[in-house]
Amino acid sequence: MSKGLLCLILSTTLLSAQYKDMELNWKSIADFNVFGSLNTFEDGKIRRFPDSLQQKLRVPLWKLSENTAGFYLKLKTNAPFIKVQYRPLGELSFPHMPATGVSGVDLYVKTKDGFNWVRGNYNFSQTVSYSFSNMELSEGKHEFWLYLPLFQSIADFKVGIPKDYSFEPIVESSNLDPIIVYGTSIAQGACASRAGMAWSNILGRKTPYPVVNMGFSGNGRLEPTVIDYISKVKASVFVLDCMANFTSGQNMNPNLAHERLKASITFLKRRHPETPILIVQHAGYADGAIQKHRLVTYSVLNKVTQAVYLELKSTYDGLYILTKDQIGLTSESFVDGTHPNDHGMIQYAKAYKEALDQILR
Amino acid sequence: MSKGLLCLILSTTLLSAQYKDMELNWKSIADFNVFGSLNTFEDGKIRRFPDSLQQKLRVPLWKLSENTAGFYLKLKTNAPFIKVQYRPLGELSFPHMPATGVSGVDLYVKTKDGFNWVRGNYNFSQTVSYSFSNMELSEGKHEFWLYLPLFQSIADFKVGIPKDYSFEPIVESSNLDPIIVYGTSIAQGACASRAGMAWSNILGRKTPYPVVNMGFSGNGRLEPTVIDYISKVKASVFVLDCMANFTSGQNMNPNLAHERLKASITFLKRRHPETPILIVQHAGYADGAIQKHRLVTYSVLNKVTQAVYLELKSTYDGLYILTKDQIGLTSESFVDGTHPNDHGMIQYAKAYKEALDQILR
């Protein structure tokens, strides 16, 4: 080993300064703009629907809207250390999704090379905390994106920066209208290994458009209340990716899928004739070849998606479809046969990016 | 929806027969050959080292050898239902690796299209159980591969098949010598979302050679006792993929890596001059750009690997190197910056397959 490299090892170990909580300048989530959200949080609660919708929504949907999937905070700092801490309100992990995915946060920093992932040390218990230490970035302030948990509801969320460094929450929104994704557990992020690997978050790093995550596990059912809510927003694209929840396991069926998909498109197009709509086929299961009833389930729903597309594409401008084949999942893309692993999430994001680049060019 | 498809949906729901445990023919693990193992289990314990080595190995290494990483059973049956049940002896999951990965089993069936993944319903508690039901395969018997847990030690492991179906454990070994992988947590399978996604198991489905997993989390340290043990076997290739454990976190260092890598190759080549040896670089971390001391860590170890390769390749025939660049992980390939996610596992398997195809052509 060369002497130069040995010196570098020694000098960098000196960087391992940790900070005590008392040496940190804390900001609560209320000091930030919550990106990836349609809600303005006038009621002070961090969730994906406003208080005014609680009585109009089914309870499971309302509960899932309290999960912070797709939310991210932006901040600028020159600090080499960032601490994040919050109180989780639900289960820390699932049998098929680790705590880092269900309850973890994920930090990225923008450099001249684009987004760089930042490693954190984490602790999951009654408090969830992440310490991002020893960051060795170039001099000056950098922009960080902090992704919030995918399947967790949060309380007392706060971010700490050592007192002698700058700490500026970024509140300015993009001047581009968001891509709004209405979907299922897969859109919500199941089963990414960490928040940044949910496909909507991967996509959000690859496109200049803000992405809004309206994915609700088991409850992406193209309901009129939700369609009405998202239609209040000026979007760049509305994405309807709900087919995975029109199965018998959800007490739904292909006829209802047909009816609701058509009604959703019609409603959105009446209110926003110029806004493109991307409808998405069921991406399939890992085990269609072995469990043919599951192959039938997604094949029928994909015929429905295709049929609605063909029925309405001459009526409305700007109606697009993303097919199962374009998403291209294989048996190595899943955790449990139904939910993508990180590999599947990358495939999803890639397919979406290609489709949306065509639509938004 | 067409009437044909509706009928198919109805008829397939009739397939949902479950079986009670009393209707099953159970076989214990002792009735099977354990593939992916060098140990003959003469002491009745299912682990990666024999009893005779216990006194010679460090305690953590011995404990990790009780994890069933890389083990798989083979069986033939015409049953549409297979149940697996065992008692876990360790933690069911890790914060960065779900129970399906740490403690889960994974089932594949061979069909004319190759290996097909089979979905199971699982339950993790004091007993871990998987039910693979409603399998709709062509008539006759099929060969199944059942992967054992990656980071769990097991007791009372058994497999149940409905009594009215055939149930034949396959015991015949391949006539090809195994690829023996001596590695770290990554080789052991951290952090695959399920057993079949550990790179050594993915590789095992892509090559006709049996693959043996000697990956020991945090303890892949090229120790003489382990090298001596694997050298007792006639292998197709010896793989030495231990660089990730020669870091200061393991109280190891690059000089020791250099010394042990050289000694390991020399020892193996003296005993098996004709057997190829593949040495593997550290695959890097997700965050080298942000935490430069981590970039230094893997860069120095990769210089060591390269140096040993250049020093010895003219002395010994059949010495090969797999480089970090060939493995090609990116920041999207990791769970925690150190351990690959399923995407990283696929990249690992692909790189290994290409390297081994060259060596074994």
XYZ file of C-alpha atoms in Angstrom:
722
model
C 0.000 0.000 0.000
C 1.331 3.448 -0.864
C 2.128 5.947 1.889
C -0.249 8.475 0.358
C -3.208 6.127 0.695
C -2.274 5.216 4.257
C -2.180 8.928 5.163
C -5.585 9.437 3.575
C -7.025 6.570 5.638
C -5.624 8.084 8.834
C -6.791 11.600 8.045
C -10.302 10.520 7.151
C -10.756 8.601 10.393
C -10.270 11.967 12.097
C -13.422 13.128 10.343
C -15.547 10.740 12.394
C -16.870 13.517 14.613
C -20.309 12.757 15.995
C -22.534 15.445 17.408
C -24.540 15.398 20.581
C -28.184 16.353 20.322
C -27.548 19.499 22.397
C -25.134 20.722 19.747
C -27.801 20.524 17.029
C -30.110 23.125 15.625
C -33.430 21.273 15.229
C -36.215 22.149 12.821
C -39.551 20.401 12.894
C -41.337 19.268 9.756
C -43.549 22.375 10.012
C -40.471 24.462 9.149
C -40.206 22.703 5.785
C -42.239 22.531 2.618
C -43.371 18.926 2.173
C -42.712 18.049 -1.464
C -44.479 15.217 -3.271
C -47.743 16.200 -1.649
C -51.002 17.784 -2.780
C -51.996 18.604 0.768
C -51.169 22.006 2.249
C -51.349 20.690 5.834
C -53.503 23.530 7.066
C -54.583 21.186 9.866
C -50.971 20.542 10.917
C -51.127 16.810 10.233
C -48.658 15.347 7.749
C -50.751 13.132 5.472
C -51.784 12.715 1.882
C -55.425 13.863 2.195
C -56.682 17.024 3.925
C -58.852 16.888 7.045
C -61.872 17.854 4.975
C -61.870 14.454 3.222
C -61.876 12.243 6.305
C -65.657 11.751 6.379
C -65.816 11.036 2.649
C -63.177 8.297 2.501
C -63.212 4.671 3.557
C -61.317 4.167 6.831
C -58.464 2.023 5.387
C -57.864 4.599 2.669
C -57.813 7.415 5.194
C -55.409 5.460 7.423
C -53.056 4.784 4.515
C -53.121 8.458 3.583
C -51.348 9.072 6.892
C -48.332 7.133 5.569
C -45.768 9.558 4.205
C -45.052 7.660 0.958
C -43.527 9.908 -1.684
C -43.025 12.873 0.631
C -39.647 14.538 0.658
C -38.103 17.581 2.285
C -35.453 19.749 0.662
C -32.784 21.625 2.523
C -29.520 23.425 1.948
C -26.594 23.129 4.308
C -22.806 23.083 4.446
C -22.860 20.684 7.412
C -21.035 17.311 7.334
C -23.685 15.849 9.654
C -27.483 15.628 9.518
C -29.649 13.890 12.078
C -33.272 12.853 11.531
C -35.566 11.670 14.281
C -39.258 10.842 14.550
C -41.804 8.769 16.410
C -43.345 5.958 14.330
C -47.078 5.363 14.767
C -47.324 1.932 13.128
C -45.470 -1.368 12.699
C -41.760 -0.858 12.038
C -41.460 -3.561 9.380
C -43.364 -6.212 7.437
C -42.362 -9.864 6.932
C -41.528 -9.079 3.294
C -40.278 -5.469 3.689
C -37.525 -4.418 6.073
C -37.672 -1.560 8.598
C -35.402 0.481 6.297
C -38.177 0.310 3.668
C -41.287 0.556 5.840
C -40.064 3.135 8.364
C -36.734 4.440 7.122
C -35.797 7.785 5.660
C -33.405 8.162 2.750
C -31.085 11.069 2.029
C -29.719 12.196 -1.331
C -27.487 15.162 -2.085
C -27.247 16.953 -5.392
C -23.730 17.360 -6.726
C -22.418 18.160 -10.193
C -22.850 14.437 -10.953
C -26.560 14.515 -10.101
C -28.191 12.827 -7.129
C -25.868 10.987 -4.745
C -27.185 8.647 -2.092
C -25.969 9.351 1.455
C -25.401 6.527 3.919
C -26.909 6.868 7.378
C -26.644 4.909 10.595
C -30.128 4.043 11.750
C -31.905 2.951 14.850
C -35.464 1.614 14.936
C -37.329 1.482 18.217
C -39.869 3.776 19.882
C -37.969 6.529 18.142
C -36.585 6.117 14.655
C -33.331 7.989 14.108
C -30.851 8.317 11.280
C -27.405 9.914 11.586
C -25.751 10.952 8.347
C -22.194 11.637 9.451
C -18.764 12.245 7.975
C -20.105 13.638 4.740
C -17.160 14.800 2.700
C -18.584 17.154 0.108
C -16.982 20.096 -1.646
C -16.932 23.428 0.203
C -20.158 25.383 0.452
C -23.824 24.570 0.693
C -25.433 21.594 -0.979
C -29.037 20.728 -1.697
C -30.315 17.590 0.062
C -33.519 15.647 -0.548
C -34.801 13.705 2.434
C -37.374 11.017 1.584
C -39.920 10.227 4.277
C -41.043 6.674 5.217
C -43.085 4.675 2.693
C -45.410 2.724 4.986
C -45.216 4.584 8.252
C -47.177 7.432 9.835
C -45.010 9.858 11.702
C -45.069 12.171 14.703
C -42.559 14.699 16.032
C -40.492 14.525 12.871
C -37.429 16.734 13.088
C -34.123 17.379 11.384
C -30.972 18.463 13.244
C -27.879 20.228 11.886
C -24.829 21.162 14.013
C -25.249 24.714 15.331
C -22.198 26.166 13.616
C -23.439 25.314 10.104
C -26.048 26.841 7.802
C -29.486 25.215 7.730
C -31.999 26.391 5.144
C -35.193 24.469 4.408
C -36.076 24.914 0.740
C -39.686 25.926 0.255
C -39.860 27.043 -3.383
C -41.907 24.699 -5.511
C -41.096 23.754 -9.067
C -42.718 25.810 -11.808
C -43.583 22.520 -13.502
C -46.911 20.924 -12.693
C -46.637 17.547 -10.967
C -47.029 14.044 -12.315
C -49.777 12.631 -10.089
C -49.697 8.871 -9.570
C -52.876 7.207 -8.295
C -52.006 3.613 -7.541
C -51.777 0.633 -5.220
C -49.247 -0.792 -2.746
C -46.735 -0.962 -5.575
C -46.995 2.779 -6.220
C -46.908 3.365 -2.468
C -43.530 1.615 -2.463
C -44.004 -2.058 -1.557
C -41.510 -3.654 -1.293
C -38.605 -1.244 -1.755
C -35.712 -1.827 0.646
C -35.541 1.912 1.385
C -37.607 5.012 0.656
C -35.490 6.215 -2.260
C -36.069 2.934 -4.113
C -39.864 3.270 -4.453
C -40.341 3.644 -8.193
C -42.078 7.018 -7.915
C -39.080 8.338 -5.966
C -36.581 6.888 -8.449
C -38.624 8.531 -11.213
C -38.641 11.828 -9.298
C -34.838 11.879 -9.435
C -34.840 11.253 -13.181
C -37.427 13.812 -14.293
C -37.639 17.572 -13.671
C -41.355 17.167 -12.907
C -42.384 16.780 -9.270
C -43.978 13.384 -8.647
C -46.901 13.010 -6.245
C -47.494 9.583 -4.686
C -51.163 8.707 -4.252
C -50.490 4.978 -3.883
C -52.642 3.249 -1.275
C -51.814 -0.317 -0.344
C -54.719 -2.602 -1.290
C -56.872 0.480 -1.745
C -56.032 1.944 -5.131
C -59.564 1.521 -6.430
C -60.189 4.478 -8.748
C -62.751 5.908 -6.336
C -64.680 9.043 -7.386
C -63.699 10.920 -4.203
C -60.014 10.416 -4.919
C -60.376 11.217 -8.607
C -62.256 14.396 -7.690
C -59.524 15.329 -5.211
C -56.627 14.895 -7.636
C -58.598 16.659 -10.370
C -58.511 19.848 -8.303
C -54.839 20.115 -9.138
C -53.222 21.286 -12.334
C -51.081 18.310 -13.261
C -48.577 17.615 -16.025
C -49.892 14.066 -16.289
C -52.450 12.026 -14.374
C -51.308 8.415 -13.938
C -53.922 5.743 -13.173
C -52.093 2.577 -12.043
C -54.743 0.765 -9.987
C -55.318 -2.552 -11.777
C -53.474 -4.584 -9.112
C -56.265 -3.745 -6.652
C -59.205 -4.870 -8.816
C -58.781 -8.501 -7.788
C -61.094 -10.790 -5.863
C -58.730 -10.503 -2.888
C -59.867 -6.884 -2.647
C -63.525 -7.820 -3.320
C -63.194 -6.112 -6.657
C -63.547 -7.461 -10.174
C -62.726 -6.729 -13.812
C -66.177 -5.278 -14.582
C -65.729 -2.710 -11.846
C -62.227 -2.002 -13.139
C -63.667 -1.332 -16.586
C -66.397 0.912 -15.225
C -64.180 2.908 -12.871
C -61.297 3.311 -15.285
C -63.660 4.715 -17.906
C -65.410 6.979 -15.400
C -62.091 8.233 -14.019
C -60.738 9.145 -17.443
C -64.016 10.808 -18.408
C -64.134 12.848 -15.205
C -60.501 13.961 -15.449
C -60.789 14.782 -19.165
C -63.937 16.888 -18.619
C -62.113 18.948 -16.034
C -58.718 18.961 -17.773
C -59.115 18.264 -21.476
C -55.515 19.227 -22.191
C -53.838 17.166 -19.485
C -52.427 13.826 -20.614
C -53.616 10.695 -18.816
C -51.449 7.587 -18.627
C -53.284 4.384 -17.777
C -51.155 1.440 -16.701
C -51.660 -2.275 -17.052
C -51.238 -4.765 -14.228
C -47.504 -5.554 -14.220
C -48.197 -9.248 -13.626
C -47.113 -11.683 -10.960
C -43.898 -13.686 -10.661
C -45.751 -16.954 -10.752
C -48.192 -16.751 -13.640
C -46.697 -19.873 -15.186
C -47.304 -21.936 -12.014
C -50.560 -20.506 -10.711
C -52.630 -20.018 -13.812
C -55.543 -18.450 -11.953
C -53.150 -15.612 -11.123
C -52.148 -15.344 -14.779
C -55.857 -15.145 -15.598
C -56.362 -12.424 -12.972
C -53.832 -10.066 -14.478
C -54.540 -11.039 -18.080
C -58.226 -10.180 -17.713
C -57.418 -6.867 -16.043
C -54.957 -6.074 -18.795
C -57.596 -6.780 -21.420
C -59.809 -4.333 -19.540
C -57.088 -1.661 -19.563
C -56.478 -2.180 -23.255
C -60.212 -2.141 -24.029
C -60.790 1.121 -22.168
C -57.808 2.629 -23.943
C -59.163 1.626 -27.354
C -62.691 2.780 -26.455
C -61.632 6.253 -25.351
C -58.524 7.177 -27.285
C -60.454 8.609 -30.211
C -62.738 10.558 -27.854
C -59.999 12.221 -25.855
C -56.668 13.674 -26.889
C -53.687 12.682 -24.814
C -54.729 9.279 -23.535
C -51.796 6.885 -23.215
C -51.201 3.340 -22.013
C -48.199 1.701 -20.325
C -48.344 -2.040 -20.841
C -47.231 -5.011 -18.753
C -44.732 -5.889 -21.464
C -43.208 -2.411 -21.332
C -42.751 -2.679 -17.564
C -41.153 -6.061 -18.220
C -41.001 -7.654 -14.775
C -39.679 -11.217 -14.515
C -39.705 -13.756 -11.688
C -36.553 -12.099 -10.315
C -38.395 -8.759 -9.974
C -40.555 -9.697 -6.987
C -40.289 -10.321 -3.250
C -43.484 -12.322 -2.789
C -44.768 -12.784 -6.330
C -46.946 -9.693 -6.116
C -44.760 -6.814 -4.914
C -41.580 -5.759 -6.722
C -38.187 -5.897 -5.078
C -35.674 -3.100 -5.752
C -34.869 -4.651 -9.117
C -38.546 -4.496 -10.080
C -38.731 -0.918 -8.816
C -35.872 0.071 -11.129
C -37.672 -1.619 -14.036
C -40.903 0.220 -13.167
C -39.132 3.584 -12.966
C -37.371 2.995 -16.285
C -40.596 2.066 -18.080
C -42.402 5.086 -16.621
C -39.536 7.399 -17.539
C -39.650 6.246 -21.163
C -43.435 6.573 -21.373
C -43.515 9.988 -19.692
C -40.641 11.321 -21.807
C -42.766 10.534 -24.857
C -45.817 12.202 -23.358
C -44.045 15.291 -22.016
C -41.550 15.907 -24.809
C -64.834 -9.759 -20.308
C -65.272 -12.890 -22.411
C -67.303 -15.828 -21.088
C -64.316 -18.147 -21.564
C -62.184 -16.104 -19.232
C -64.932 -15.848 -16.631
C -65.311 -19.649 -16.651
C -61.572 -20.042 -16.221
C -61.629 -17.721 -13.205
C -64.447 -19.729 -11.626
C -62.855 -23.092 -12.302
C -59.496 -22.043 -10.922
C -60.974 -20.853 -7.644
C -62.080 -24.458 -7.146
C -58.409 -25.399 -7.092
C -57.892 -23.579 -3.815
C -57.811 -26.802 -1.810
C -55.756 -26.510 1.359
C -54.501 -29.538 3.213
C -54.553 -30.194 6.906
C -51.305 -31.282 8.512
C -52.820 -34.717 9.275
C -53.305 -35.287 5.560
C -49.630 -34.731 4.841
C -46.770 -37.172 4.472
C -43.886 -35.468 6.302
C -40.199 -36.021 5.674
C -37.524 -34.518 7.889
C -34.384 -32.912 6.509
C -32.502 -36.131 7.347
C -34.493 -37.854 4.571
C -32.983 -35.493 1.996
C -29.569 -34.836 0.552
C -28.568 -31.282 1.472
C -27.196 -29.717 -1.702
C -24.902 -26.691 -1.695
C -23.002 -28.137 1.221
C -19.564 -29.662 1.792
C -20.609 -31.191 5.098
C -21.923 -34.734 5.223
C -23.781 -34.104 8.505
C -22.495 -37.250 10.154
C -23.231 -35.517 13.466
C -26.862 -34.910 12.508
C -26.585 -31.115 12.703
C -27.377 -29.093 9.590
C -24.502 -26.606 9.287
C -21.707 -25.607 6.980
C -18.785 -26.978 8.985
C -18.490 -30.472 10.509
C -18.373 -31.036 14.267
C -14.661 -31.771 14.053
C -13.908 -28.115 13.233
C -15.708 -26.514 16.178
C -12.620 -26.231 18.383
C -10.482 -24.867 15.562
C -12.768 -22.003 14.476
C -13.515 -18.648 16.059
C -16.899 -18.661 17.791
C -18.613 -16.131 15.452
C -17.505 -18.121 12.417
C -18.757 -21.349 13.950
C -22.099 -19.706 14.828
C -22.512 -18.379 11.277
C -21.751 -21.810 9.885
C -25.010 -22.936 11.507
C -26.920 -20.618 9.133
C -28.196 -22.591 6.176
C -27.117 -20.101 3.484
C -26.849 -21.710 0.076
C -28.356 -25.036 1.156
C -31.124 -26.487 -0.980
C -33.112 -29.690 -1.053
C -34.336 -31.352 -4.229
C -37.468 -33.406 -4.510
C -39.801 -34.880 -7.099
C -43.552 -34.855 -6.691
C -46.791 -34.619 -8.635
C -48.499 -32.821 -5.733
C -50.167 -29.410 -6.163
C -49.294 -28.550 -2.549
C -46.060 -28.522 -0.562
C -45.723 -27.410 3.038
C -42.468 -26.488 4.758
C -42.098 -25.981 8.471
C -39.206 -25.416 10.855
C -38.208 -23.874 14.158
C -35.930 -20.819 13.810
C -33.086 -20.525 16.323
C -32.174 -16.862 15.742
C -33.665 -13.441 15.005
C -36.376 -13.618 12.330
C -35.342 -10.443 10.502
C -32.829 -7.594 10.455
C -33.592 -3.862 10.166
C -32.279 -3.915 6.583
C -33.340 -7.448 5.566
C -36.888 -8.774 5.817
C -37.956 -12.060 7.428
C -38.507 -13.500 3.941
C -34.774 -12.998 3.321
C -33.325 -13.813 6.746
C -35.582 -16.757 7.666
C -37.625 -17.601 4.589
C -37.432 -20.571 2.285
C -37.826 -20.269 -1.476
C -39.206 -22.864 -3.883
C -38.467 -23.259 -7.579
C -39.757 -25.901 -9.967
C -38.067 -27.044 -13.141
C -40.260 -26.995 -16.229
C -39.422 -27.060 -19.916
C -38.865 -23.295 -19.618
C -36.236 -23.734 -16.902
C -36.568 -22.716 -13.275
C -39.912 -21.235 -12.240
C -40.372 -19.495 -8.914
C -43.284 -20.784 -6.804
C -45.249 -18.432 -4.571
C -45.858 -19.496 -0.989
C -47.934 -18.153 1.855
C -45.693 -17.719 4.850
C -45.952 -17.323 8.564
C -43.106 -16.217 10.809
C -43.326 -16.805 14.522
C -41.972 -19.500 16.853
C -42.483 -21.776 13.892
C -41.773 -20.651 10.369
C -44.079 -22.200 7.796
C -44.610 -21.859 4.064
C -47.555 -23.284 2.144
C -47.123 -23.617 -1.593
C -50.643 -24.290 -2.739
C -52.692 -24.436 -5.931
C -49.739 -25.288 -8.103
C -51.022 -25.877 -11.597
C -48.290 -27.779 -13.395
C -48.513 -30.231 -16.252
C -49.381 -33.849 -15.376
C -46.705 -35.992 -13.772
C -43.808 -35.436 -11.433
C -41.717 -32.307 -11.367
C -38.362 -31.526 -9.831
C -38.412 -28.857 -7.120
C -35.521 -27.006 -5.516
C -36.180 -25.728 -2.011
C -33.713 -23.075 -0.801
C -33.087 -22.938 2.939
C -32.850 -19.697 4.964
C -29.886 -17.377 4.385
C -29.288 -16.015 7.890
C -31.129 -18.434 10.112
C -30.192 -21.627 11.953
C -32.894 -24.238 11.854
C -34.355 -27.069 13.909
C -37.041 -29.650 13.162
C -37.060 -28.774 9.477
C -39.617 -30.832 7.582
C -41.439 -30.955 4.275
C -45.016 -32.185 3.870
C -46.759 -33.486 0.748
C -50.430 -34.628 0.639
C -50.586 -38.367 1.299
C -52.115 -39.310 -2.025
C -49.217 -37.900 -4.089
C -45.696 -39.126 -4.838
C -42.873 -37.699 -2.712
C -39.291 -38.512 -3.689
C -36.326 -36.690 -2.183
C -33.567 -36.486 -4.791
C -30.228 -37.596 -3.412
C -28.042 -38.013 -6.513
C -25.284 -35.444 -6.700
C -24.096 -33.810 -9.872
C -21.123 -35.401 -11.608
C -19.665 -31.918 -11.910
C -17.411 -30.668 -9.117
C -18.768 -27.657 -7.245
C -17.903 -23.992 -7.476
C -16.880 -23.188 -3.891
C -17.438 -19.591 -2.826
C -15.561 -18.384 0.262
C -16.903 -14.932 1.063
C -18.513 -12.429 3.392
C -22.049 -11.347 4.307
C -22.639 -10.523 0.651
C -21.863 -14.088 -0.416
C -23.958 -15.354 2.494
C -26.877 -13.435 0.978
C -27.171 -10.016 2.646
C -29.485 -8.397 1.820
C -31.547 -10.493 -0.592
C -35.310 -10.211 -0.091
C -35.633 -14.001 -0.283
C -33.338 -17.031 -0.331
C -33.480 -17.539 -4.087
C -32.150 -14.022 -4.684
C -28.776 -14.493 -2.958
C -26.316 -14.193 -5.832
C -24.831 -17.648 -5.261
C -28.320 -19.145 -5.554
C -29.144 -17.115 -8.682
C -25.841 -18.338 -10.143
C -26.701 -21.910 -9.167
C -29.804 -21.735 -11.358
C -27.791 -20.424 -14.307
C -24.882 -22.870 -14.283
C -24.832 -26.685 -14.366
C -22.149 -26.635 -11.628
C -23.304 -27.003 -8.023
C -22.486 -23.865 -6.021
C -21.372 -24.100 -2.389
C -21.906 -21.069 -0.161
C -19.122 -20.489 2.361
C -20.085 -16.864 2.981
C -19.794 -15.784 6.612
C -21.187 -12.399 7.570
C -18.366 -10.147 8.800
C -16.160 -13.209 9.035
C -14.935 -13.963 5.533
C -11.306 -13.497 6.476
C -9.358 -16.003 4.369
C -8.434 -17.995 7.461
C -6.080 -20.987 7.069
C -8.506 -23.360 8.791
C -11.251 -22.529 6.298
C -8.889 -22.650 3.317
C -7.652 -26.032 4.518
C -11.232 -27.279 4.885
C -12.367 -26.231 1.404
C -9.113 -27.556 -0.082
C -10.125 -31.072 0.978
C -12.746 -30.976 -1.752
C -12.312 -31.442 -5.477
C -13.762 -28.221 -6.840
C -14.394 -26.887 -10.330
C -13.353 -23.437 -9.165
C -12.362 -21.939 -5.838
C -13.757 -18.412 -5.432
C -12.128 -16.086 -2.883
C -14.438 -13.085 -2.373
C -13.439 -11.828 1.088
C -12.166 -8.273 0.539
C -15.276 -6.672 2.102
C -14.229 -8.112 5.474
C -10.668 -6.769 5.498
C -11.769 -3.368 6.787
C -11.007 -1.601 10.050
C -14.594 -2.320 11.135
C -13.564 -5.976 11.277
C -10.183 -5.116 12.882
C -8.551 -6.178 9.653
C -6.413 -4.199 7.208
C -5.081 -4.207 3.651
C -1.710 -5.663 4.635
C -3.422 -8.669 6.172
C -5.612 -8.937 3.063
C -2.483 -9.045 0.913
C -0.814 -11.642 3.096
C -3.837 -13.922 3.458
C -4.927 -13.710 -0.176
C -1.450 -14.728 -1.284
C -1.222 -17.507 1.310
C -4.689 -18.816 0.393
C -3.897 -19.004 -3.309
C -0.529 -20.626 -2.626
C -2.068 -23.227 -0.323
C -4.918 -24.087 -2.696
C -2.623 -24.219 -5.734
C -0.141 -26.556 -3.963
C -2.963 -28.970 -3.222
C -4.870 -28.445 -6.496
C -2.540 -27.103 -9.188
C -5.141 -27.721 -11.906
C -8.132 -26.117 -10.212
C -8.880 -22.536 -11.282
C -9.035 -19.874 -8.581
C -11.134 -16.740 -9.044
C -10.220 -13.858 -6.752
C -12.758 -11.059 -6.497
C -12.353 -7.360 -5.803
C -14.385 -5.426 -3.257
C -17.552 -4.438 -5.157
C -17.507 -0.970 -3.608
C -19.991 0.997 -1.563
C -22.959 3.086 -2.691
C -21.534 6.208 -1.152
C -17.910 6.393 -2.213
C -18.500 9.841 -3.711
C -19.810 11.236 -0.408
C -17.719 9.407 2.158
C -14.277 9.403 0.638
C -12.757 7.357 3.451
C -15.040 4.535 2.298
C -13.890 5.008 -1.275
C -10.336 4.766 0.034
C -11.183 1.586 1.946
C -12.360 -0.322 -1.077
C -9.859 1.260 -3.473
C -6.914 0.157 -1.331
C -8.319 -3.370 -1.009
C -8.844 -3.492 -4.754
C -5.250 -2.466 -5.354
C -4.285 -5.336 -3.043
C -6.405 -7.806 -5.031
C -4.938 -6.575 -8.301
C -1.378 -6.675 -6.908
C -1.733 -10.255 -5.669
C -3.182 -11.250 -9.026
C -0.240 -9.705 -10.894
C 2.277 -11.193 -8.457
C 0.984 -14.748 -8.768
C -0.544 -15.124 -12.202
C 2.780 -16.093 -13.815
C 3.510 -18.570 -10.995
C 0.212 -20.425 -11.168
C -1.923 -21.472 -14.091
C -5.609 -20.720 -13.834
C -5.618 -17.666 -11.592
C -8.385 -15.213 -12.482
C -9.736 -11.928 -11.168
C -13.253 -10.471 -11.104
C -13.070 -6.705 -10.767
C -15.291 -4.124 -9.108
C -15.964 -2.609 -12.530
C -17.117 -5.971 -13.896
C -19.560 -6.382 -10.998
C -20.738 -2.854 -11.782
C -22.828 -1.925 -8.740
C -24.263 1.592 -8.594
C -25.913 3.574 -5.799
C -29.208 1.860 -6.705
C -27.669 -1.580 -6.037
C -27.534 -1.331 -2.241
C -29.814 -1.400 0.794
C -27.495 0.302 3.288
C -24.548 1.355 1.159
C -22.646 -1.857 1.935
C -24.983 -4.781 1.205
C -26.590 -5.318 -2.192
C -30.339 -5.291 -2.665
C -31.911 -7.771 -5.104
C -30.856 -5.586 -8.020
C -27.245 -5.742 -6.822
C -27.584 -9.509 -6.364
C -28.656 -9.881 -9.992
C -25.667 -7.781 -11.087
C -23.322 -9.935 -8.956
C -24.730 -13.174 -10.386
C -24.442 -11.885 -13.942
C -20.817 -10.820 -13.478
C -19.922 -14.156 -11.866
C -21.690 -16.096 -14.608
C -19.696 -14.302 -17.284
C -16.391 -14.774 -15.456
C -17.049 -18.455 -14.672
C -18.227 -19.205 -18.206
C -14.839 -17.983 -19.420
C -12.998 -20.070 -16.827
C -15.047 -23.249 -17.274
C -15.572 -23.195 -21.036
